[in-house]
GROMACS .gro file of C-alpha atoms in nm:
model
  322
    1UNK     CA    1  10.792  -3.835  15.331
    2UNK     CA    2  11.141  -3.757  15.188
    3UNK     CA    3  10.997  -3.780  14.796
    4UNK     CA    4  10.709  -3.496  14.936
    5UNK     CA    5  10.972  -3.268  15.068
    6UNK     CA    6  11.219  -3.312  14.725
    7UNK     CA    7  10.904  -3.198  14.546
    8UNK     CA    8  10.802  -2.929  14.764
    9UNK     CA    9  11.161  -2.805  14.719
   10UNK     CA   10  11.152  -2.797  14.375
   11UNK     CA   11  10.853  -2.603  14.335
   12UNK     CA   12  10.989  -2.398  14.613
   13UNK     CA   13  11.278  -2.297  14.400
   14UNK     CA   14  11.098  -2.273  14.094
   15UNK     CA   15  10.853  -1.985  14.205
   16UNK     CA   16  11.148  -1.809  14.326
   17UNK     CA   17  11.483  -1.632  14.154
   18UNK     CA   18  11.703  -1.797  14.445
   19UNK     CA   19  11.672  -1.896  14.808
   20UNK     CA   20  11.919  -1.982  15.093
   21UNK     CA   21  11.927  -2.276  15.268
   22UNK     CA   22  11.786  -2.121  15.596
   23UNK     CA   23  11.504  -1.992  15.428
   24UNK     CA   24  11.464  -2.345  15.232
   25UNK     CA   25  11.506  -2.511  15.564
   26UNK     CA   26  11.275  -2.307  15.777
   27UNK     CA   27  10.988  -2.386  15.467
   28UNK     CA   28  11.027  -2.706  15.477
   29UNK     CA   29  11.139  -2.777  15.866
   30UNK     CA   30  11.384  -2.918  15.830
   31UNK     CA   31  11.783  -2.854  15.869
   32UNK     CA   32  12.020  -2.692  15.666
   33UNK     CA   33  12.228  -3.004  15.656
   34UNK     CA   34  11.919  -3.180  15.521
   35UNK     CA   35  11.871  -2.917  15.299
   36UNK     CA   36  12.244  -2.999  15.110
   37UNK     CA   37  12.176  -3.363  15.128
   38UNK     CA   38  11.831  -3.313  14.948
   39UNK     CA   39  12.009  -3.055  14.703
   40UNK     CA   40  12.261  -3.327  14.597
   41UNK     CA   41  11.996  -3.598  14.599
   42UNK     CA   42  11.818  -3.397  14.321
   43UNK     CA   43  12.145  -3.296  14.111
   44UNK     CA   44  12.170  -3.629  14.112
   45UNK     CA   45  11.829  -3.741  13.985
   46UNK     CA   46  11.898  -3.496  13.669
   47UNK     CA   47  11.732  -3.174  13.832
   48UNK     CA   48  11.954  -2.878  13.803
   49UNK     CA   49  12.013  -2.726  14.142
   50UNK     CA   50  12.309  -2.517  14.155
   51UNK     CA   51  12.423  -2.399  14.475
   52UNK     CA   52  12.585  -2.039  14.476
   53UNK     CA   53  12.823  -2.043  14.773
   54UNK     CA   54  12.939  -1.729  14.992
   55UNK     CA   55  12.764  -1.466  15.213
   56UNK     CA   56  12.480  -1.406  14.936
   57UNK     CA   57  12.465  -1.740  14.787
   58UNK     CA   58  12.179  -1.975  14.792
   59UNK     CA   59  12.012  -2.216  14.576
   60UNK     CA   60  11.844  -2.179  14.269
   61UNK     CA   61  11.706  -2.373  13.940
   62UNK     CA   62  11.944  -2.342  13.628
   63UNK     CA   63  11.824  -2.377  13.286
   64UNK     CA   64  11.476  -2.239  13.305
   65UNK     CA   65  11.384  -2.534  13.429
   66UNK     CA   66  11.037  -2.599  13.521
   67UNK     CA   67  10.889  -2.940  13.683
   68UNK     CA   68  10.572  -3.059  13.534
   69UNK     CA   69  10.472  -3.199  13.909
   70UNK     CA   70  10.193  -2.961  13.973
   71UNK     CA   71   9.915  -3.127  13.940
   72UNK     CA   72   9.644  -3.047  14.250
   73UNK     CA   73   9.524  -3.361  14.436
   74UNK     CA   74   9.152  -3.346  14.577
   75UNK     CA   75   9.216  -3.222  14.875
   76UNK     CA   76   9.475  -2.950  14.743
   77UNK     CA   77   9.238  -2.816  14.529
   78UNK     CA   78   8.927  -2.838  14.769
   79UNK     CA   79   9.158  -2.619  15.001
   80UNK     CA   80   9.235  -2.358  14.757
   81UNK     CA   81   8.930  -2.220  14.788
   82UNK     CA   82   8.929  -2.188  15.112
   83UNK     CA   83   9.284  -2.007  15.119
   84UNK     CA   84   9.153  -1.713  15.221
   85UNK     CA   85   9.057  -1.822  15.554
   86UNK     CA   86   9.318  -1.916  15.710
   87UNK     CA   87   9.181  -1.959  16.051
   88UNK     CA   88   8.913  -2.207  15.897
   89UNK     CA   89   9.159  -2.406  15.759
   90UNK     CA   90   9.368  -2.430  16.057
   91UNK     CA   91   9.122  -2.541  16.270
   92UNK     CA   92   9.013  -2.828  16.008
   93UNK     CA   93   9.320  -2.964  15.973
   94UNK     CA   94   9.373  -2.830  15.588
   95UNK     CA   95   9.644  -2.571  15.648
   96UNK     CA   96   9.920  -2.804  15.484
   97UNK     CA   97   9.701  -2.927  15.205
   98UNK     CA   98   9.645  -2.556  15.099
   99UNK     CA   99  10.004  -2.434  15.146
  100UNK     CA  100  10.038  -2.716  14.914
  101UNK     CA  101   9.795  -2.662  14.654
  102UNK     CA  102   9.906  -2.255  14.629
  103UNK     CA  103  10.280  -2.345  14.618
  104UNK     CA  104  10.151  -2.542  14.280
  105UNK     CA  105   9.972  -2.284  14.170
  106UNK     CA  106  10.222  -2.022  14.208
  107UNK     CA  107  10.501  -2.262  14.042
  108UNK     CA  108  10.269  -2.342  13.728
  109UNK     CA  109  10.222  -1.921  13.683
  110UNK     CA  110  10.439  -1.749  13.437
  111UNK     CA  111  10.689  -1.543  13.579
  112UNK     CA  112  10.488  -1.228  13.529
  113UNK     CA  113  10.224  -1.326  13.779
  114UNK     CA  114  10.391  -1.534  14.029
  115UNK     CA  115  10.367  -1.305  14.247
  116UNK     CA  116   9.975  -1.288  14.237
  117UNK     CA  117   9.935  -1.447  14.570
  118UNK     CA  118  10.168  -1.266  14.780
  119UNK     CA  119   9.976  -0.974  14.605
  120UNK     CA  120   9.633  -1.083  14.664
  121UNK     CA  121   9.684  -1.208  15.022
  122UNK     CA  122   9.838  -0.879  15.127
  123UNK     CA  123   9.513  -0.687  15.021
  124UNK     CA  124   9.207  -0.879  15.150
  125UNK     CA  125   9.226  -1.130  15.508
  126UNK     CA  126   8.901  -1.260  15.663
  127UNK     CA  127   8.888  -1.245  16.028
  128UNK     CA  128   8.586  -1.495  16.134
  129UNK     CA  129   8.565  -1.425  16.495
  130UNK     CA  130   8.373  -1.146  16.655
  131UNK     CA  131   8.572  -0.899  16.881
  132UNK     CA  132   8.556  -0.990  17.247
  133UNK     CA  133   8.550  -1.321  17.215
  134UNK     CA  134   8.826  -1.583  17.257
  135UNK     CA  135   8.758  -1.887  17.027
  136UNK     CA  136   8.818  -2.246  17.116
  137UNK     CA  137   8.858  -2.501  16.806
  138UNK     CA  138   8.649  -2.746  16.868
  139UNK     CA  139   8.826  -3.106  16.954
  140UNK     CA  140   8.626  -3.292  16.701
  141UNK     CA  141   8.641  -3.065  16.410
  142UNK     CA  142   8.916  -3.240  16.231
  143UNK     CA  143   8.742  -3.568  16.262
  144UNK     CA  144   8.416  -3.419  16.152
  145UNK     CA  145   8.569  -3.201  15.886
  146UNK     CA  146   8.743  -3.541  15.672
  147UNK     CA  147   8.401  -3.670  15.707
  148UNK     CA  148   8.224  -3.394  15.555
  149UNK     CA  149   8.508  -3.360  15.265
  150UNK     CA  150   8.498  -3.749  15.239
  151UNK     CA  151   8.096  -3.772  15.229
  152UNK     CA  152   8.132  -4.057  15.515
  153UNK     CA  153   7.863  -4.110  15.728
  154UNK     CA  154   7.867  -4.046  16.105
  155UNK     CA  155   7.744  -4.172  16.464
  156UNK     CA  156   7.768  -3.885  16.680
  157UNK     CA  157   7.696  -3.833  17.030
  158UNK     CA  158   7.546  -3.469  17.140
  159UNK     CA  159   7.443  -3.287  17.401
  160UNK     CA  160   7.117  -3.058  17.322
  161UNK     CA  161   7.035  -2.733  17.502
  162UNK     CA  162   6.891  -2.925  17.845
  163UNK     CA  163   7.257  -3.116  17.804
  164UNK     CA  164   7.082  -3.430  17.771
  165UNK     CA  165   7.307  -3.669  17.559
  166UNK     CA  166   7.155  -3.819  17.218
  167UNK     CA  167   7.286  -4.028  16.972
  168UNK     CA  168   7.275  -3.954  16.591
  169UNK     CA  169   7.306  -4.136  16.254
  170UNK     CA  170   7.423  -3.833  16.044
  171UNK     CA  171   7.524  -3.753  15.647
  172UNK     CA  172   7.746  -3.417  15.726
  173UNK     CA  173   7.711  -3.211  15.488
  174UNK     CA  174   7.840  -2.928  15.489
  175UNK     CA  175   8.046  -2.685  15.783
  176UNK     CA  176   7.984  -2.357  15.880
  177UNK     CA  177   8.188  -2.107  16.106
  178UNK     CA  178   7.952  -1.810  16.230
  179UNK     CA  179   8.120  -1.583  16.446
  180UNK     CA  180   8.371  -1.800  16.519
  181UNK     CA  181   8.156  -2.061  16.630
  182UNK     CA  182   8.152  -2.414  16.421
  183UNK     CA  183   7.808  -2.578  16.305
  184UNK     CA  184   7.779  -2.884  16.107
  185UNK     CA  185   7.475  -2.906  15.832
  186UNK     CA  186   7.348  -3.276  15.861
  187UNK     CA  187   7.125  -3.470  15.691
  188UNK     CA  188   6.943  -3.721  15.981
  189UNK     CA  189   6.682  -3.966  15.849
  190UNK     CA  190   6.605  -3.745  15.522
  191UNK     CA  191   6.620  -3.396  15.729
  192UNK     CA  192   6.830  -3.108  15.724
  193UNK     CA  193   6.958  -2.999  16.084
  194UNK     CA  194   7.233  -2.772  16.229
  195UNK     CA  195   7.407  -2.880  16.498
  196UNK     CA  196   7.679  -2.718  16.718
  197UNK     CA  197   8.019  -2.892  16.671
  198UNK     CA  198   8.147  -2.799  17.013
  199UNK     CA  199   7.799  -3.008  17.177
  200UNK     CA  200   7.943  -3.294  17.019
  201UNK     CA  201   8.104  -3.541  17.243
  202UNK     CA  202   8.210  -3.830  17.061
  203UNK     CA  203   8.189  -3.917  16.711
  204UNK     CA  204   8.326  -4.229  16.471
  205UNK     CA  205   8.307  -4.351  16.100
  206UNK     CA  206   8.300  -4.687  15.972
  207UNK     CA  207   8.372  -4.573  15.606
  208UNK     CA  208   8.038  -4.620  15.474
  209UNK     CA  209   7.953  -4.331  15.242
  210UNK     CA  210   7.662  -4.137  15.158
  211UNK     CA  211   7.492  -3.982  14.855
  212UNK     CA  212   7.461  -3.644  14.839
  213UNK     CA  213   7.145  -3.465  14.730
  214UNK     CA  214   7.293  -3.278  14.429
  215UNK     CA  215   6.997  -3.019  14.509
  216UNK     CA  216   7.176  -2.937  14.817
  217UNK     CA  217   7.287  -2.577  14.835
  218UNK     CA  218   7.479  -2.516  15.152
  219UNK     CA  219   7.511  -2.130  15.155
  220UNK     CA  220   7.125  -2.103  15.067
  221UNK     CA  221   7.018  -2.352  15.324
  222UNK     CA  222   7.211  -2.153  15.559
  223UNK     CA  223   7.095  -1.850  15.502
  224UNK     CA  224   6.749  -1.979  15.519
  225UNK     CA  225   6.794  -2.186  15.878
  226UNK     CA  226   6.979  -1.894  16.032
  227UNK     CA  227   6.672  -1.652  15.982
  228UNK     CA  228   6.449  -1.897  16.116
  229UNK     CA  229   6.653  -1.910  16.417
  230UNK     CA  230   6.665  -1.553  16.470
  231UNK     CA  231   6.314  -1.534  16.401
  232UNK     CA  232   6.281  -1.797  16.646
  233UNK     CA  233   6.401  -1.571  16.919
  234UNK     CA  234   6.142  -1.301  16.931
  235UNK     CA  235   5.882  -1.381  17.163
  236UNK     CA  236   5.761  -1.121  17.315
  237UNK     CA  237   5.697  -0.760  17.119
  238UNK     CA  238   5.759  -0.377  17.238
  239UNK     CA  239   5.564  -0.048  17.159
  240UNK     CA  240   5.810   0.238  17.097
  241UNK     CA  241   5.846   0.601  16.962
  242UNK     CA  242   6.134   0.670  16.801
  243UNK     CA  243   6.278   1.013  16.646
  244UNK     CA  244   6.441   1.031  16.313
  245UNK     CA  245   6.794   0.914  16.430
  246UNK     CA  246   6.648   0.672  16.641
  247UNK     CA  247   6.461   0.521  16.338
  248UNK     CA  248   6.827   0.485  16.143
  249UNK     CA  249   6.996   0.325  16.464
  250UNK     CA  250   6.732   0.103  16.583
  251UNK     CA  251   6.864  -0.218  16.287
  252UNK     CA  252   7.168  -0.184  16.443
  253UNK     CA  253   7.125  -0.265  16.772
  254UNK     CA  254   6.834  -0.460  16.767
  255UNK     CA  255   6.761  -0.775  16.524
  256UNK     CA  256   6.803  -0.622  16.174
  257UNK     CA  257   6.535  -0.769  15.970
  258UNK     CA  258   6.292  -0.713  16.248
  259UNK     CA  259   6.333  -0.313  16.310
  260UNK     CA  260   6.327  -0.273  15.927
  261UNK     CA  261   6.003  -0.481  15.876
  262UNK     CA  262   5.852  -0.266  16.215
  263UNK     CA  263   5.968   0.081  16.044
  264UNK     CA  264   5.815   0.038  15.694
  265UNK     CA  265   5.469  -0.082  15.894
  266UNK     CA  266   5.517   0.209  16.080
  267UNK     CA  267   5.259   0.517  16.072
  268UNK     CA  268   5.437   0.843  15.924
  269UNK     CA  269   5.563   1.057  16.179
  270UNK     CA  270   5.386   1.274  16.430
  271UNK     CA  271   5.374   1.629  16.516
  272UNK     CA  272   5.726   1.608  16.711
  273UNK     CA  273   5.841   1.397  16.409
  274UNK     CA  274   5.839   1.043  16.627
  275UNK     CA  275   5.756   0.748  16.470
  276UNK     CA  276   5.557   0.482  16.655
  277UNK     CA  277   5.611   0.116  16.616
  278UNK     CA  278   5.568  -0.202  16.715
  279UNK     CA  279   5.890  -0.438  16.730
  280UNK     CA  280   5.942  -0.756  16.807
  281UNK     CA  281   6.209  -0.886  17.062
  282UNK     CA  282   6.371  -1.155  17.238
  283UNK     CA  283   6.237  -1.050  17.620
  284UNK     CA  284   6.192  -0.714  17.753
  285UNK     CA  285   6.502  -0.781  17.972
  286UNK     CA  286   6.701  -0.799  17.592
  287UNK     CA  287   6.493  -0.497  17.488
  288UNK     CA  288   6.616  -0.278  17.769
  289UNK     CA  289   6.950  -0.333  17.742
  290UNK     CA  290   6.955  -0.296  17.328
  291UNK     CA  291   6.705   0.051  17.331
  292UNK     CA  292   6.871   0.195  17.629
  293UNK     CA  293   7.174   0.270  17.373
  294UNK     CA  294   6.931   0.509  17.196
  295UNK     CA  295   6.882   0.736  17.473
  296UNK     CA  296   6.589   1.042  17.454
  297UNK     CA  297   6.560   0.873  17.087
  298UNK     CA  298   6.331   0.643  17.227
  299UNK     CA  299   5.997   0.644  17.435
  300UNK     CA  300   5.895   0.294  17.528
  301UNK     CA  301   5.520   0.287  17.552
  302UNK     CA  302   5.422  -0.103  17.590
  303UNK     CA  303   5.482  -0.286  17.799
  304UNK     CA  304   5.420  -0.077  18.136
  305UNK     CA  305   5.677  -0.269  18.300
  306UNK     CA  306   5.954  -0.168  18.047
  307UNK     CA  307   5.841   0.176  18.033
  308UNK     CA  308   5.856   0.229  18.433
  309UNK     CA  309   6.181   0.060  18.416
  310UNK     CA  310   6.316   0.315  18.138
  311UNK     CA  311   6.141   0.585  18.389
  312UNK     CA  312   6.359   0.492  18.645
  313UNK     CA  313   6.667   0.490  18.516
  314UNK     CA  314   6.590   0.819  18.329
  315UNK     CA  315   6.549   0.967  18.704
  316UNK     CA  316   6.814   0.793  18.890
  317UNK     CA  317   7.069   0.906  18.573
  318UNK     CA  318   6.930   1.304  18.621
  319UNK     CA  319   7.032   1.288  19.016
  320UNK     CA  320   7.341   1.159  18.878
  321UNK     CA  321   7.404   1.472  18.665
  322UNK     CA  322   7.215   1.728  18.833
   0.00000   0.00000   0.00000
């Protein structure tokens, strides 16, 4: 633990001109006392920390001096790339391993870009979670995460949509936060599957491994699976007119693919320049509430129910105002 932290202070003062030992000891949590004693442990194993004393002193590397101990272990350098999310990595127990890996970055970078980091991470930050909506980190994500990075296999218990629990032989391959919600890509008896990580409610590893399918293309099976699901959700289909602004709203409030696919099947426009279409949705209870955003924009013409609903609210909303 104490060999780590020596190294980690190193590389600490060799991406930097000088620091004090506050700022040394708050990086490294430790004390200030601890920092001195780990200052003169160093001196004394031949590295050249000088210590500046007064109001404006610190420490700093003498010498030019540059370690050679920068090499990224697996993990480090799996992390890396995930450095820009630092919410992911949080939650998956990596944060350490990719303060690590950048710290060894930064210290192997000439002086003329070791500031490329700093720079870079003060112009782009991703932000997984949708607004309005508090996320939870799911218990078992650290355990399933060190199985995915390790390739171990898993038995998993879940709990599917009637919250009936089954058990699960899975190869995980892959994670994937949507939203800020957590699904694991597993491979269970030769097929793909996503599951939710927050339905699982126990899982455990005996160490055995499994072999990946080098074919395996996580973002593309993703991609793939989550437009079957959405696809998946639209049942039931509504007959609409919509004007010209209605037409460029609809995608966004209603599924995406879906309104774009209805609008280029679409007749041209009529006389009042309304364009009728047929769209599929989730329920008509999900229709009302997305096309009711559009306003006189839209005319629902199937089903009758949803039109005399749209009717209704139409008159109760002109009492309202009248």
């Amino acid at each position: 633990m104490r060999a780590a932290r020596l190294i980690k202070m190193v590389l600490l003062l060799q991406t930097r001109p000088s620091m004090t030992g506050a700022e040394l000891a708050r990086e490294l949590e430790v004390s200030e006392r601890t920092i001195t004693r780990d200052a003169l442990a160093l001196s004394e194993a031949g590295v050249p920390v000088y210590a500046d004393r007064g109001r404006s002193g610190g420490y700093r590397l003498i010498g030019g001096y540059r370690t050679r101990l920068t090499g990224l272990g697996r993990s480090e350098a799996e992390a890396l790339f995930l450095s820009g999310l630092p919410v992911a990595l949080r939650e998956m127990g990596l944060e350490d391993a990719a303060s690590a890996a950048r710290l060894k970055v930064t210290a192997a970078l000439l002086p003329s870009v070791s500031d490329a980091s700093q720079s870079a991470a003060q112009r782009f930050h991703l932000d997984a979670p949708g607004w309005y909506h508090e996320s939870r980190t799911p218990d078992l994500l650290p355990a399933i995460a060190e199985a995915v990075w390790g390739d171990r296999c898993l038995r998993a218990a879940y709990r599917s949509r009637r919250d009936a629990e089954v058990r699960r032989e899975l190869e995980p391959y892959g994670l994937v936060l949507k939203a800020g919600v957590w699904y694991l890509c597993a491979r269970v008896e030769g097929t793909f599957r996503v599951y939710r990580i927050d339905r699982f409610s126990s899982v455990e590893t005996d160490g055995d491994l499994f072999e990946r399918d080098p074919d395996f293309d996580l973002p593309a099976f993703w991609e793939e699976r989550a437009g079957q699901f959405a696809r998946s959700l639209l049942r039931a289909e509504v007959v609409i007119r919509v004007t010209e602004d209605g037409a460029r709203r609809l995608p966004y409030l209603t599924d995406r693919v879906a309104a774009r696919e209805a609008l280029a099947a679409a007749d041209p426009p009529d006389g009042e320049g309304r364009v009728t279409l047929t769209l599929p949705v989730e329920s008509p209870e999900v229709a009302y509430a997305q096309l009711f955003a559009l306003g006189p924009d839209v005319e629902v013409l199937e089903p009758a129910e949803l039109r005399k609903q749209f009717a209704d609210s139409a008159e109760r909303a002109a009492r309202l105002y009248r």
